[in-house]
PDB file of C-alpha atoms in Angstrom:
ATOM      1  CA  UNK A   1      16.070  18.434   2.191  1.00 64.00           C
ATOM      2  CA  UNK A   2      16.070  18.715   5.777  1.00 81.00           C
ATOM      3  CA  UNK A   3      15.645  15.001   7.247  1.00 86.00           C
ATOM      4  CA  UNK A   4      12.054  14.479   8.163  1.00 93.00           C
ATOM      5  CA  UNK A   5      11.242  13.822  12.150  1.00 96.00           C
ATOM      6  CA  UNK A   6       7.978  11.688  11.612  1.00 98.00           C
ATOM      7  CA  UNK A   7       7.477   9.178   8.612  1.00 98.00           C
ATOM      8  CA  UNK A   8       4.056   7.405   7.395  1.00 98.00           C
ATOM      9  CA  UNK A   9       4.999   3.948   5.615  1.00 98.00           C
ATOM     10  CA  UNK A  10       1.915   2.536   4.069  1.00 98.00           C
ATOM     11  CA  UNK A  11       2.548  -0.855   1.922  1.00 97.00           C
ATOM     12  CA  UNK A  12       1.136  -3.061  -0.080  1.00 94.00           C
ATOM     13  CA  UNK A  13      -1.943  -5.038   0.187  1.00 88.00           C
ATOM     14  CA  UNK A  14      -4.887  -4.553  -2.763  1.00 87.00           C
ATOM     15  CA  UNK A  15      -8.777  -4.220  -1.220  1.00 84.00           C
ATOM     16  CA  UNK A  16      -6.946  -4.710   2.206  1.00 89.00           C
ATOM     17  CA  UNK A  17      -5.851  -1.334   1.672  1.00 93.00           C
ATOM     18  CA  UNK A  18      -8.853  -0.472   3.678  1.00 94.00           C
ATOM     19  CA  UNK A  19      -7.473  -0.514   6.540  1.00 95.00           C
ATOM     20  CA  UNK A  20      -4.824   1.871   6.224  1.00 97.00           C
ATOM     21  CA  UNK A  21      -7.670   4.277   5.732  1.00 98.00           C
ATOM     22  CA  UNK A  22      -8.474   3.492   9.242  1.00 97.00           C
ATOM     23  CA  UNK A  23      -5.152   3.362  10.761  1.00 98.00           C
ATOM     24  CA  UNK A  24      -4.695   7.179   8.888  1.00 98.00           C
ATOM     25  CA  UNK A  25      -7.748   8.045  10.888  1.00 98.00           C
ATOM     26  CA  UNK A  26      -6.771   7.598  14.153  1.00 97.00           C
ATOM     27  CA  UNK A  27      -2.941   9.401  13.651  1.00 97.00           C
ATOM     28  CA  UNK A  28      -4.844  12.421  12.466  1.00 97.00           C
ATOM     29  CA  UNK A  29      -7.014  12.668  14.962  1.00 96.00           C
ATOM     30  CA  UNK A  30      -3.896  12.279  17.536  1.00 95.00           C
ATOM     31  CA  UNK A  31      -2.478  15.283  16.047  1.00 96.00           C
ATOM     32  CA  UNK A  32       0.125  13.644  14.460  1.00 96.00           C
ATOM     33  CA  UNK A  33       1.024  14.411  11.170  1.00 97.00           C
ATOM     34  CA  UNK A  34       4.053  13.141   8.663  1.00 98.00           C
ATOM     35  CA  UNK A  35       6.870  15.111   7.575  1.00 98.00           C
ATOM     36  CA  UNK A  36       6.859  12.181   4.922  1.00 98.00           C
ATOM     37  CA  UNK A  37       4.842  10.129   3.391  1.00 98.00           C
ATOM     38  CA  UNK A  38       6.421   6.363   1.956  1.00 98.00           C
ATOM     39  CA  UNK A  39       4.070   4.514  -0.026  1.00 98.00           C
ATOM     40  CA  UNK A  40       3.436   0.920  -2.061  1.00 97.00           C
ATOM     41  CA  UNK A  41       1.190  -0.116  -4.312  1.00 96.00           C
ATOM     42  CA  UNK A  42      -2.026   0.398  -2.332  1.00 95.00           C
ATOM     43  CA  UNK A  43      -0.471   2.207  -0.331  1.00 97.00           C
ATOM     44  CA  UNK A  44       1.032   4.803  -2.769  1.00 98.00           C
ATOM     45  CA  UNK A  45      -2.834   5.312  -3.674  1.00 97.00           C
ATOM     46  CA  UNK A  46      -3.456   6.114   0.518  1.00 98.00           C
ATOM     47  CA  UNK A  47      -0.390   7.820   0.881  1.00 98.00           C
ATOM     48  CA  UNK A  48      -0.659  10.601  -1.984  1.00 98.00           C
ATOM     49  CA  UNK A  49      -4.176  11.311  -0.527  1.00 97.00           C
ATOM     50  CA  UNK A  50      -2.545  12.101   3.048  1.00 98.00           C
ATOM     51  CA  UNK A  51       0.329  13.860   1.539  1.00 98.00           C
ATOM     52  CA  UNK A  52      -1.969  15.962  -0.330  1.00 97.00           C
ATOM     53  CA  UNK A  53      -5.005  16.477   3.048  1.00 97.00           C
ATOM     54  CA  UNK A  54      -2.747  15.889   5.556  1.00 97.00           C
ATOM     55  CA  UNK A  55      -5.012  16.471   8.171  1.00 96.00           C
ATOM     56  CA  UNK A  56      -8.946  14.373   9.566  1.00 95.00           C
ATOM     57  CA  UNK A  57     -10.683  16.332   6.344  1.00 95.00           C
ATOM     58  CA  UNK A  58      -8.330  14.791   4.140  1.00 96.00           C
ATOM     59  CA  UNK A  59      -9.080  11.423   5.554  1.00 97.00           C
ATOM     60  CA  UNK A  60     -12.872  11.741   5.335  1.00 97.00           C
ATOM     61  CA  UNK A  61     -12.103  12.324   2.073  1.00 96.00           C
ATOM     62  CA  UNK A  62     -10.330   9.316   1.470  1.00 97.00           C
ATOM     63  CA  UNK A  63     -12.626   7.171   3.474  1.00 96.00           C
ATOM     64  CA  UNK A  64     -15.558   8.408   1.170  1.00 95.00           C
ATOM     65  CA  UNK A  65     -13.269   7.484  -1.626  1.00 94.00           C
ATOM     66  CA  UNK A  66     -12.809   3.655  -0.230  1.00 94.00           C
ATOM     67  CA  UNK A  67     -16.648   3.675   0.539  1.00 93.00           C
ATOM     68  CA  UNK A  68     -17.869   4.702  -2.650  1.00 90.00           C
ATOM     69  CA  UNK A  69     -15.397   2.859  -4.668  1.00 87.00           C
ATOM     70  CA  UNK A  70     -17.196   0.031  -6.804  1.00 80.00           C
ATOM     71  CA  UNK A  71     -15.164  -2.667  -8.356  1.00 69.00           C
ATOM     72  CA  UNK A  72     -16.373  -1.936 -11.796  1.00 68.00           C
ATOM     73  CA  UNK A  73     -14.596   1.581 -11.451  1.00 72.00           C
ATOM     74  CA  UNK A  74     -11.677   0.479 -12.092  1.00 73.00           C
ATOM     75  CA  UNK A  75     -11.751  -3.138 -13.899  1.00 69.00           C
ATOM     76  CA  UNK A  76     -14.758  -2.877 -15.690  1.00 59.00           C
ATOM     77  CA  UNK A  77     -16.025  -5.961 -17.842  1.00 54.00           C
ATOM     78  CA  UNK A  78     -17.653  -9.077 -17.184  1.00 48.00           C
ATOM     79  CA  UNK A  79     -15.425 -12.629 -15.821  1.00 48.00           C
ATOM     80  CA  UNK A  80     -15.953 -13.626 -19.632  1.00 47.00           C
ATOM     81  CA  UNK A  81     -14.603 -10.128 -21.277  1.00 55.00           C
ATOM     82  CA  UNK A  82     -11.228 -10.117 -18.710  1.00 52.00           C
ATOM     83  CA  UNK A  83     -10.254 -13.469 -20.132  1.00 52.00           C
ATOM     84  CA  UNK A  84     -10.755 -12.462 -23.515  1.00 58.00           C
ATOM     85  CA  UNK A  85      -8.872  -9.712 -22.446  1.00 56.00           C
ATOM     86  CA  UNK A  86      -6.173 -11.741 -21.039  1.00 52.00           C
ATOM     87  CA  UNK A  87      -5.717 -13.841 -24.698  1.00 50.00           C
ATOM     88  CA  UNK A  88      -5.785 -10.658 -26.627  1.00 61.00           C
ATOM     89  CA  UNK A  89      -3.069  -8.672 -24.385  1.00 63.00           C
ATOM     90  CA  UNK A  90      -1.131 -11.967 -23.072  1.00 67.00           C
ATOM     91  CA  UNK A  91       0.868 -10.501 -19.997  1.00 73.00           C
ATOM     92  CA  UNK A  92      -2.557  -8.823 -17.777  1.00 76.00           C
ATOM     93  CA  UNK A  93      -5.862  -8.898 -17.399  1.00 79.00           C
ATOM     94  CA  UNK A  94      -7.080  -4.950 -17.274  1.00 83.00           C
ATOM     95  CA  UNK A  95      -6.131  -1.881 -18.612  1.00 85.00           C
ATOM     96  CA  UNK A  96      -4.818   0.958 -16.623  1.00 90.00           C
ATOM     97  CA  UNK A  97      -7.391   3.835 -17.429  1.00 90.00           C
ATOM     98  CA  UNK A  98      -9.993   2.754 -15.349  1.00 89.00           C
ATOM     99  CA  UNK A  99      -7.764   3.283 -12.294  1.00 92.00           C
ATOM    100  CA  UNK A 100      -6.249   6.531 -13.879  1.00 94.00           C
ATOM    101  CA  UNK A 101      -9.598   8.338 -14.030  1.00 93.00           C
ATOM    102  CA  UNK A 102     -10.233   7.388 -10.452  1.00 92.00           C
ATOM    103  CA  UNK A 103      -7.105   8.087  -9.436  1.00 95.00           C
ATOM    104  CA  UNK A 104      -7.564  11.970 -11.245  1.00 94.00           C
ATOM    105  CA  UNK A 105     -10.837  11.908  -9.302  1.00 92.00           C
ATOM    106  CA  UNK A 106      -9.471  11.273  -6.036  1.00 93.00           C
ATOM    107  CA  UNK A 107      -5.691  13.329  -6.163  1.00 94.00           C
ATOM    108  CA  UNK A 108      -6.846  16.097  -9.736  1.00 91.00           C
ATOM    109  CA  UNK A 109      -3.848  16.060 -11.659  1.00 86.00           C
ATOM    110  CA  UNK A 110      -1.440  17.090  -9.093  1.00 90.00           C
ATOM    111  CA  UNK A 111       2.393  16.665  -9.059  1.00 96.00           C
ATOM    112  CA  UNK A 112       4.553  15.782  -6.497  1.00 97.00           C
ATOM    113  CA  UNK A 113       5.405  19.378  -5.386  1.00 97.00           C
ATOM    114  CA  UNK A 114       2.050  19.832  -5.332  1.00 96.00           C
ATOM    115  CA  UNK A 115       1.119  18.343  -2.507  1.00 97.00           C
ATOM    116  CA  UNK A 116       1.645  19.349   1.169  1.00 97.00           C
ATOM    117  CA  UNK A 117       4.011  16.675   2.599  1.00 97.00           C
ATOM    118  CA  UNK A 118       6.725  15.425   0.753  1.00 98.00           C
ATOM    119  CA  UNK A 119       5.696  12.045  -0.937  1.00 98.00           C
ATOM    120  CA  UNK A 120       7.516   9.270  -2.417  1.00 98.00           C
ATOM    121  CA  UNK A 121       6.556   5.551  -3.715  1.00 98.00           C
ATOM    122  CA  UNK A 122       8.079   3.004  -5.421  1.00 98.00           C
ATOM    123  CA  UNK A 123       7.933   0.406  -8.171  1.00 98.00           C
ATOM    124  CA  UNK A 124      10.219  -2.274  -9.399  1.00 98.00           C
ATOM    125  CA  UNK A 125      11.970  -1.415 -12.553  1.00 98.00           C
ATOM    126  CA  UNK A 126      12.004  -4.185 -15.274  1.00 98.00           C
ATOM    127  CA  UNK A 127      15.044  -3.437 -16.847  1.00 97.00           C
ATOM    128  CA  UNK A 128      17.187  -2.832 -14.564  1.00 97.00           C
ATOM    129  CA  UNK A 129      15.697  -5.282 -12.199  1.00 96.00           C
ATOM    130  CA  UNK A 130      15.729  -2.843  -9.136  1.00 97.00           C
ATOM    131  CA  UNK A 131      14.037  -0.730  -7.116  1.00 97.00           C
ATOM    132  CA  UNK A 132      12.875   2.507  -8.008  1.00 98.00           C
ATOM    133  CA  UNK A 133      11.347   5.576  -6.001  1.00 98.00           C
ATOM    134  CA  UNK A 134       9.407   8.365  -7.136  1.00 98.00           C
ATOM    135  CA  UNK A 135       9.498  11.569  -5.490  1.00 98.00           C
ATOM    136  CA  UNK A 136       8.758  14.180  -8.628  1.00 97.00           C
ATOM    137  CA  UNK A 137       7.200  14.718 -11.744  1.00 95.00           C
ATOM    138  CA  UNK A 138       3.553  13.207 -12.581  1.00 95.00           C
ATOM    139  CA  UNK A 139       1.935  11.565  -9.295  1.00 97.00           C
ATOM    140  CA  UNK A 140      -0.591   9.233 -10.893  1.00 97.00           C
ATOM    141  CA  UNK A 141       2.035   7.898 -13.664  1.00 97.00           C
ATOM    142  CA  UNK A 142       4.212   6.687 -10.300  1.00 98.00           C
ATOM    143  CA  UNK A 143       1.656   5.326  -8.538  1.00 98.00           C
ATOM    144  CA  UNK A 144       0.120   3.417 -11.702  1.00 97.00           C
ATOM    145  CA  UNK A 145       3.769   2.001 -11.724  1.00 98.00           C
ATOM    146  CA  UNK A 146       3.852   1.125  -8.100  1.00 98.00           C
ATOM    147  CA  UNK A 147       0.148  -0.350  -8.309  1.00 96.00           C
ATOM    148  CA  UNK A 148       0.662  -2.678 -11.592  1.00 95.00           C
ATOM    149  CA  UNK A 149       0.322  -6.080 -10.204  1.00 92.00           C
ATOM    150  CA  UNK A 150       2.101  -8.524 -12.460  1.00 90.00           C
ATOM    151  CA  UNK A 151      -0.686 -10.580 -14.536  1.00 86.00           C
ATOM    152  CA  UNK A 152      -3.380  -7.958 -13.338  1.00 86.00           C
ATOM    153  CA  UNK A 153      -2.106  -4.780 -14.687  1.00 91.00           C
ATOM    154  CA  UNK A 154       0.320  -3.425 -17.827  1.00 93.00           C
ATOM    155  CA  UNK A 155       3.449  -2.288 -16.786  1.00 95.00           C
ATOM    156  CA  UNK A 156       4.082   1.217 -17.139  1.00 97.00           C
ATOM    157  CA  UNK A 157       6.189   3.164 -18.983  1.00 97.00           C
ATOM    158  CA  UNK A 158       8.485   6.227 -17.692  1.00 97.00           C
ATOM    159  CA  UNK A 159      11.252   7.710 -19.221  1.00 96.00           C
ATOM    160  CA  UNK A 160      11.560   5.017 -21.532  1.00 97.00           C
ATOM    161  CA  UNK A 161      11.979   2.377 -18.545  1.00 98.00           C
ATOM    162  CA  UNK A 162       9.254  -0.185 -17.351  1.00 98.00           C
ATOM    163  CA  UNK A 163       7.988  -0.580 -13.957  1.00 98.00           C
ATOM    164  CA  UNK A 164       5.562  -2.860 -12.026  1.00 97.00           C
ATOM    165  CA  UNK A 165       4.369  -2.989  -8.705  1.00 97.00           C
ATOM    166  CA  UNK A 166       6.790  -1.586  -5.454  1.00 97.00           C
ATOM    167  CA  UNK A 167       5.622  -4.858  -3.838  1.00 94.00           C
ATOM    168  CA  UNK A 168       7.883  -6.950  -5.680  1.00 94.00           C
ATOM    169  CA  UNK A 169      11.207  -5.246  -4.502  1.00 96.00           C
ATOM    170  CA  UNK A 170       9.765  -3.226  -1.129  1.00 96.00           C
ATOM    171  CA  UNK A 171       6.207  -3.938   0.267  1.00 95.00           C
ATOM    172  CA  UNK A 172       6.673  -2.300   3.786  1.00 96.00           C
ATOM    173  CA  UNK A 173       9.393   0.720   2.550  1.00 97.00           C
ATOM    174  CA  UNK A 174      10.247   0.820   6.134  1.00 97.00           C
ATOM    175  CA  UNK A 175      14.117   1.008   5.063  1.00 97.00           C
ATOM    176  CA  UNK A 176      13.729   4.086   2.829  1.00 98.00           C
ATOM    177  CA  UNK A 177      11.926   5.927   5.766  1.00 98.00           C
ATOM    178  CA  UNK A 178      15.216   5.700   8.331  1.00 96.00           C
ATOM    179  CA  UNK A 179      17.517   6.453   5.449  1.00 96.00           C
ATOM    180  CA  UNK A 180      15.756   9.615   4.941  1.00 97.00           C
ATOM    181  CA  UNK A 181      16.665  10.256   8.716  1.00 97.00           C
ATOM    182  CA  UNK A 182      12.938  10.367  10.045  1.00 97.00           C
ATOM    183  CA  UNK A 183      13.422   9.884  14.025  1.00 96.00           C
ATOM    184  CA  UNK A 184       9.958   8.412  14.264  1.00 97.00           C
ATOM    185  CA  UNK A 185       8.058   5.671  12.117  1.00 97.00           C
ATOM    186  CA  UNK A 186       4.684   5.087  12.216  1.00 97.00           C
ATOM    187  CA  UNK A 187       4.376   1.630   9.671  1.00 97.00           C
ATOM    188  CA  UNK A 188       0.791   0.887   8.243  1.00 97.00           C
ATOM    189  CA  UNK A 189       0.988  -2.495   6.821  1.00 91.00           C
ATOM    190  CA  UNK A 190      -2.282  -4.833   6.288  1.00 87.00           C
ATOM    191  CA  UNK A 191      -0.766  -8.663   5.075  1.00 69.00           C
ATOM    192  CA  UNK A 192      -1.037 -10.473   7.767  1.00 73.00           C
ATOM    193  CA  UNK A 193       3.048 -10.661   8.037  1.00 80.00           C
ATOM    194  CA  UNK A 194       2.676 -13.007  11.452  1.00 76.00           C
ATOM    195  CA  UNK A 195       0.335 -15.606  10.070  1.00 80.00           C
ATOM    196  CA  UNK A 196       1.916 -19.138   9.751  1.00 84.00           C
ATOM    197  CA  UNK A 197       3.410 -20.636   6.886  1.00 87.00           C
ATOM    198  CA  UNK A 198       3.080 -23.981   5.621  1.00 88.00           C
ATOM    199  CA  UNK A 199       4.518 -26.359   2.713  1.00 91.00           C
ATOM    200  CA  UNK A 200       2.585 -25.643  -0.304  1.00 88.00           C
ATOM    201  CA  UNK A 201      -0.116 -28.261  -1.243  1.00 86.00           C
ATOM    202  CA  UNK A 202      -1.815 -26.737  -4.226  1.00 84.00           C
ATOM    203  CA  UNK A 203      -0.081 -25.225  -7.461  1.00 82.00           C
ATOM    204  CA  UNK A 204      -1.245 -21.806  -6.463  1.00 78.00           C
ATOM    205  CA  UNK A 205       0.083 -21.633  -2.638  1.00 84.00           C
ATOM    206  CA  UNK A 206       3.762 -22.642  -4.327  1.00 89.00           C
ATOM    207  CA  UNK A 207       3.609 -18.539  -5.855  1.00 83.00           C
ATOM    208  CA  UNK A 208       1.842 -17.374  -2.670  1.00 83.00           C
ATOM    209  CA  UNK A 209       4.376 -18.989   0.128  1.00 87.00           C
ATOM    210  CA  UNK A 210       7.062 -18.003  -1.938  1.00 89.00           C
ATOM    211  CA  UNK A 211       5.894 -14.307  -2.350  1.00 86.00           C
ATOM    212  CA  UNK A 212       5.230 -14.473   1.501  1.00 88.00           C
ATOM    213  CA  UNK A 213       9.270 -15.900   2.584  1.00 91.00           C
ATOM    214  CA  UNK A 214      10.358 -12.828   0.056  1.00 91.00           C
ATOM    215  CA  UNK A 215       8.520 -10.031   1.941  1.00 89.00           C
ATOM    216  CA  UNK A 216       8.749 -10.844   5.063  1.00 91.00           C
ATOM    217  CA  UNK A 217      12.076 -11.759   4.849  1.00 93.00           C
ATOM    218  CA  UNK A 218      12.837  -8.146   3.426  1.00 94.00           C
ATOM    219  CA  UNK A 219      10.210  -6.581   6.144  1.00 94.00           C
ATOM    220  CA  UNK A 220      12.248  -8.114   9.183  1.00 93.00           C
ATOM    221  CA  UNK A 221      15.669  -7.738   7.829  1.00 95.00           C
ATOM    222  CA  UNK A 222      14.650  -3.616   8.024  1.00 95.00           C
ATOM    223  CA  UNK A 223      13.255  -3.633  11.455  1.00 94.00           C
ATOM    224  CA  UNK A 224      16.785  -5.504  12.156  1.00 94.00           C
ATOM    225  CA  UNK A 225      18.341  -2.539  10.933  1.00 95.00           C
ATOM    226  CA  UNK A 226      16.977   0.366  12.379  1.00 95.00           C
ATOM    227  CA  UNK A 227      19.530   2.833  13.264  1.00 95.00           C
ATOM    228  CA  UNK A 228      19.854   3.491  16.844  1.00 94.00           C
ATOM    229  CA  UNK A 229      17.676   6.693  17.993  1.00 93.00           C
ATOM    230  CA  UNK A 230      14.806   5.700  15.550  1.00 95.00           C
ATOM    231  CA  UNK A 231      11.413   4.653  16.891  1.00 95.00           C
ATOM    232  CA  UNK A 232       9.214   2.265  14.973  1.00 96.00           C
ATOM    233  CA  UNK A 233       5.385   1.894  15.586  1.00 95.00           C
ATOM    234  CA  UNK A 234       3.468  -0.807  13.749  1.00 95.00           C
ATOM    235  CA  UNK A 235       0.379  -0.051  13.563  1.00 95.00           C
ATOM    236  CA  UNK A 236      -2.700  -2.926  14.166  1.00 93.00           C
ATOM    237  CA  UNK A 237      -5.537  -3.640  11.674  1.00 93.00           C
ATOM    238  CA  UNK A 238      -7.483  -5.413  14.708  1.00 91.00           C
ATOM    239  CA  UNK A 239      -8.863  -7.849  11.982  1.00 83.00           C
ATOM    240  CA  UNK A 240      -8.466 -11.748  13.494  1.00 72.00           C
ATOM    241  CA  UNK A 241      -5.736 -13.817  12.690  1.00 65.00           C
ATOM    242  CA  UNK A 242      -5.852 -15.623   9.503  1.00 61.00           C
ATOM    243  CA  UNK A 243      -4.390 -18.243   7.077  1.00 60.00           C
ATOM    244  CA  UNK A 244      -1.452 -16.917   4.974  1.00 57.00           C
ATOM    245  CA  UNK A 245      -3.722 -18.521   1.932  1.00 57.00           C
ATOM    246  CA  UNK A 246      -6.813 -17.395   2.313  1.00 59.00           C
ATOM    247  CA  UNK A 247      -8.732 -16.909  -1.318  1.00 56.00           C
ATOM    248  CA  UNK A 248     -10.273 -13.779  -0.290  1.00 54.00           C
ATOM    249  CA  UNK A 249      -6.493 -11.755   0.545  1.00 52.00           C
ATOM    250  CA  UNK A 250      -5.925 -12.662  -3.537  1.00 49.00           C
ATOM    251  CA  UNK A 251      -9.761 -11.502  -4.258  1.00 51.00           C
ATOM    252  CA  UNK A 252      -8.662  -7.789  -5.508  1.00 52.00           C
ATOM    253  CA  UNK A 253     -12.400  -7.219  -6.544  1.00 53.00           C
ATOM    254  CA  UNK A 254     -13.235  -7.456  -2.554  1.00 55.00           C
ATOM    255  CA  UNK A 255     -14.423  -4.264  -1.843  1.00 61.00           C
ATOM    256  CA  UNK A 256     -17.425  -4.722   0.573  1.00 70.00           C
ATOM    257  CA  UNK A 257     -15.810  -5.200   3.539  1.00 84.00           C
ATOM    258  CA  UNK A 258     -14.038  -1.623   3.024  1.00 90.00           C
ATOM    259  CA  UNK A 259     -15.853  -0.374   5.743  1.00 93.00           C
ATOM    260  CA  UNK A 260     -15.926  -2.888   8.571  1.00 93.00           C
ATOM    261  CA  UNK A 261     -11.771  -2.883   8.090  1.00 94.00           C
ATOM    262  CA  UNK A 262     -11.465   0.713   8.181  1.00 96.00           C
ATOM    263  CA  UNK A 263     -13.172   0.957  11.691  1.00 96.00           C
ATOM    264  CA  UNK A 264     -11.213  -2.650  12.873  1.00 95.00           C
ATOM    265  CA  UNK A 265      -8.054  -0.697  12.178  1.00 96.00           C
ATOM    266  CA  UNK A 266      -9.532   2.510  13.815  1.00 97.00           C
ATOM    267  CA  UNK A 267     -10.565   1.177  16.856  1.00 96.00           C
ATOM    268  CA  UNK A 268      -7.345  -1.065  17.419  1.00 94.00           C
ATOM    269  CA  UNK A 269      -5.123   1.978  16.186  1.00 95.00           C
ATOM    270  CA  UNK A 270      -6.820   3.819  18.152  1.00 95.00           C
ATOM    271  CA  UNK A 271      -6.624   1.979  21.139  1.00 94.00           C
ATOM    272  CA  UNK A 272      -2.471   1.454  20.600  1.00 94.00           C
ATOM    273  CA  UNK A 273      -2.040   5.410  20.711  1.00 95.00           C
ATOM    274  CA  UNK A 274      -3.806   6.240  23.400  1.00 92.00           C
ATOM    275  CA  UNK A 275      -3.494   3.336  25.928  1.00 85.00           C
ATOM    276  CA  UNK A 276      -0.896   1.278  27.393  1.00 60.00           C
ATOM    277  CA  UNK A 277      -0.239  -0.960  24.943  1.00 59.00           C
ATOM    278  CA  UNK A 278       1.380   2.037  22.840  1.00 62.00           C
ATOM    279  CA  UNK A 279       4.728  -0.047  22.614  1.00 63.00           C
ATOM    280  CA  UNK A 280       6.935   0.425  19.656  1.00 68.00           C
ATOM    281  CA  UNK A 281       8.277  -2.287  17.940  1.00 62.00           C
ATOM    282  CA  UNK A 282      11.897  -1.259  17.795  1.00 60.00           C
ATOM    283  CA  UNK A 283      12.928   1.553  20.518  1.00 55.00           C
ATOM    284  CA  UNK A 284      16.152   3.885  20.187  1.00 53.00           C
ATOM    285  CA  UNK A 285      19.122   2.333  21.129  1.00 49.00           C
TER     286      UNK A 285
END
């Protein structure tokens, strides 16, 4: 494989996933497009769409997708019939086909090599606690893997090995784009990675702060170590700055605000393209 000059990383962030969409946007319309295409979780779901339409129609598509999407389209069932749910299969709350059918709406039944950028995601593998990229074979059975949120989701199953979400082991792949040799990284990234953190003071901020230390930790340590002669770009949502505990980043049934964050990250990506405040994050050395 000849090492790819531009790179899309999209990671991890449920509903926020929206603004990726919007981010996407304004790098097509720029004319740029990926040689590769690096995705988690969420963003394994955004990425295989611009792998596949790698170009604005592509996007529309997408946003349509986001627009459209309804929360019972992919975890149908009232509060009361999740919980039963959760007794009944102990380790999650929803099943997976929900989210397969909408992910065969959205990307057909394509394969890797089917689509027209090279694409890879990744998901952590159980058994051999590590991390794990896809890059052929099946495309919705790896992203199901990299999009099964512990407790929300079934792990899934390939080639006899179990995997669960990419955003335990890599939620901003930024590190797998400059070891592919991509010159150029455009990063599309919606948590919030510069909000403050605090001692926990309720049981469920003790998971969330130390989720938070883990990926950001991993997320600077790999803008530390891009190679010299590689440009990074983070990309902006534009949204306001926020607590690292907000209830409504952990609300994955938030879809309604799809649209206002596609057109914040739009209009600030936008805006960091074309204007003067197009400063990478990390320039060659």
């Amino acid at each position: 494989m000849t090492p790819p000059e531009v790179a899309f990383v999209l990671g991890g962030g449920g509903h926020r996933g929206a603004y990726e969409v919007g981010m996407l946007t304004a790098l097509t319309e720029q004319g740029i497009r990926p040689d590769v295409v690096l995705g988690t979780s969420i963003g394994a779901v955004n990425g295989a769409a611009i792998a596949r339409s790698p170009n604005t129609d592509g996007v529309a598509l997408l946003e349509q997708a986001w627009i459209d999407l309804n929360f019972g389209d992919v975890f149908p069932g009232s509060l009361w019939s999740r919980a039963r749910s959760a007794v009944r299969q102990r380790t999650y709350l929803h099943a997976n086909d929900q989210l397969r059918e909408w992910l065969e709406g959205l990307l057909d039944d394509d394969a890797f090599e089917d689509l027209a950028v090279p694409f890879q995601c990744v998901a952590a593998c159980i058994e051999d606690a590590s991390e794990q990229w896809f890059a052929s074979g099946s495309l919705i059975d790896a992203i199901l893997a990299s999009s099964a949120v512990p407790g929300l989701l079934p792990p899934v199953e390939i080639a006899g090995k179990h995997f669960v979400d990419g955003g335990v082991v890599n939620s901003i792949p930024i590190s797998r784009a400059y070891e592919l040799g991509a010159k150029t990284i455009y990063v599309m990234h919606v948590g919030h990675v510069d909000d403050a953190l605090e001692v926990p003071t309720a049981p469920w901020d003790v998971a969330v702060v130390a989720f938070e230390i883990a990926r950001r930790h991993r997320f600077a340590t790999d803008l530390a170590s891009v190679p010299d002669g590689t440009t990074v770009h983070v990309l902006p949502t534009g949204a306001e700055e926020g607590r690292y505990n907000d209830p409504s980043k952990l609300n994955y049934g938030k879809l309604s605000e799809a649209r206002q964050q596609i057109d914040s990250a739009y209009e600030a990506s936008l805006a960091y393209l074309t204007g003067s405040d197009h400063t990478p994050a990390i320039v060659p050395g």
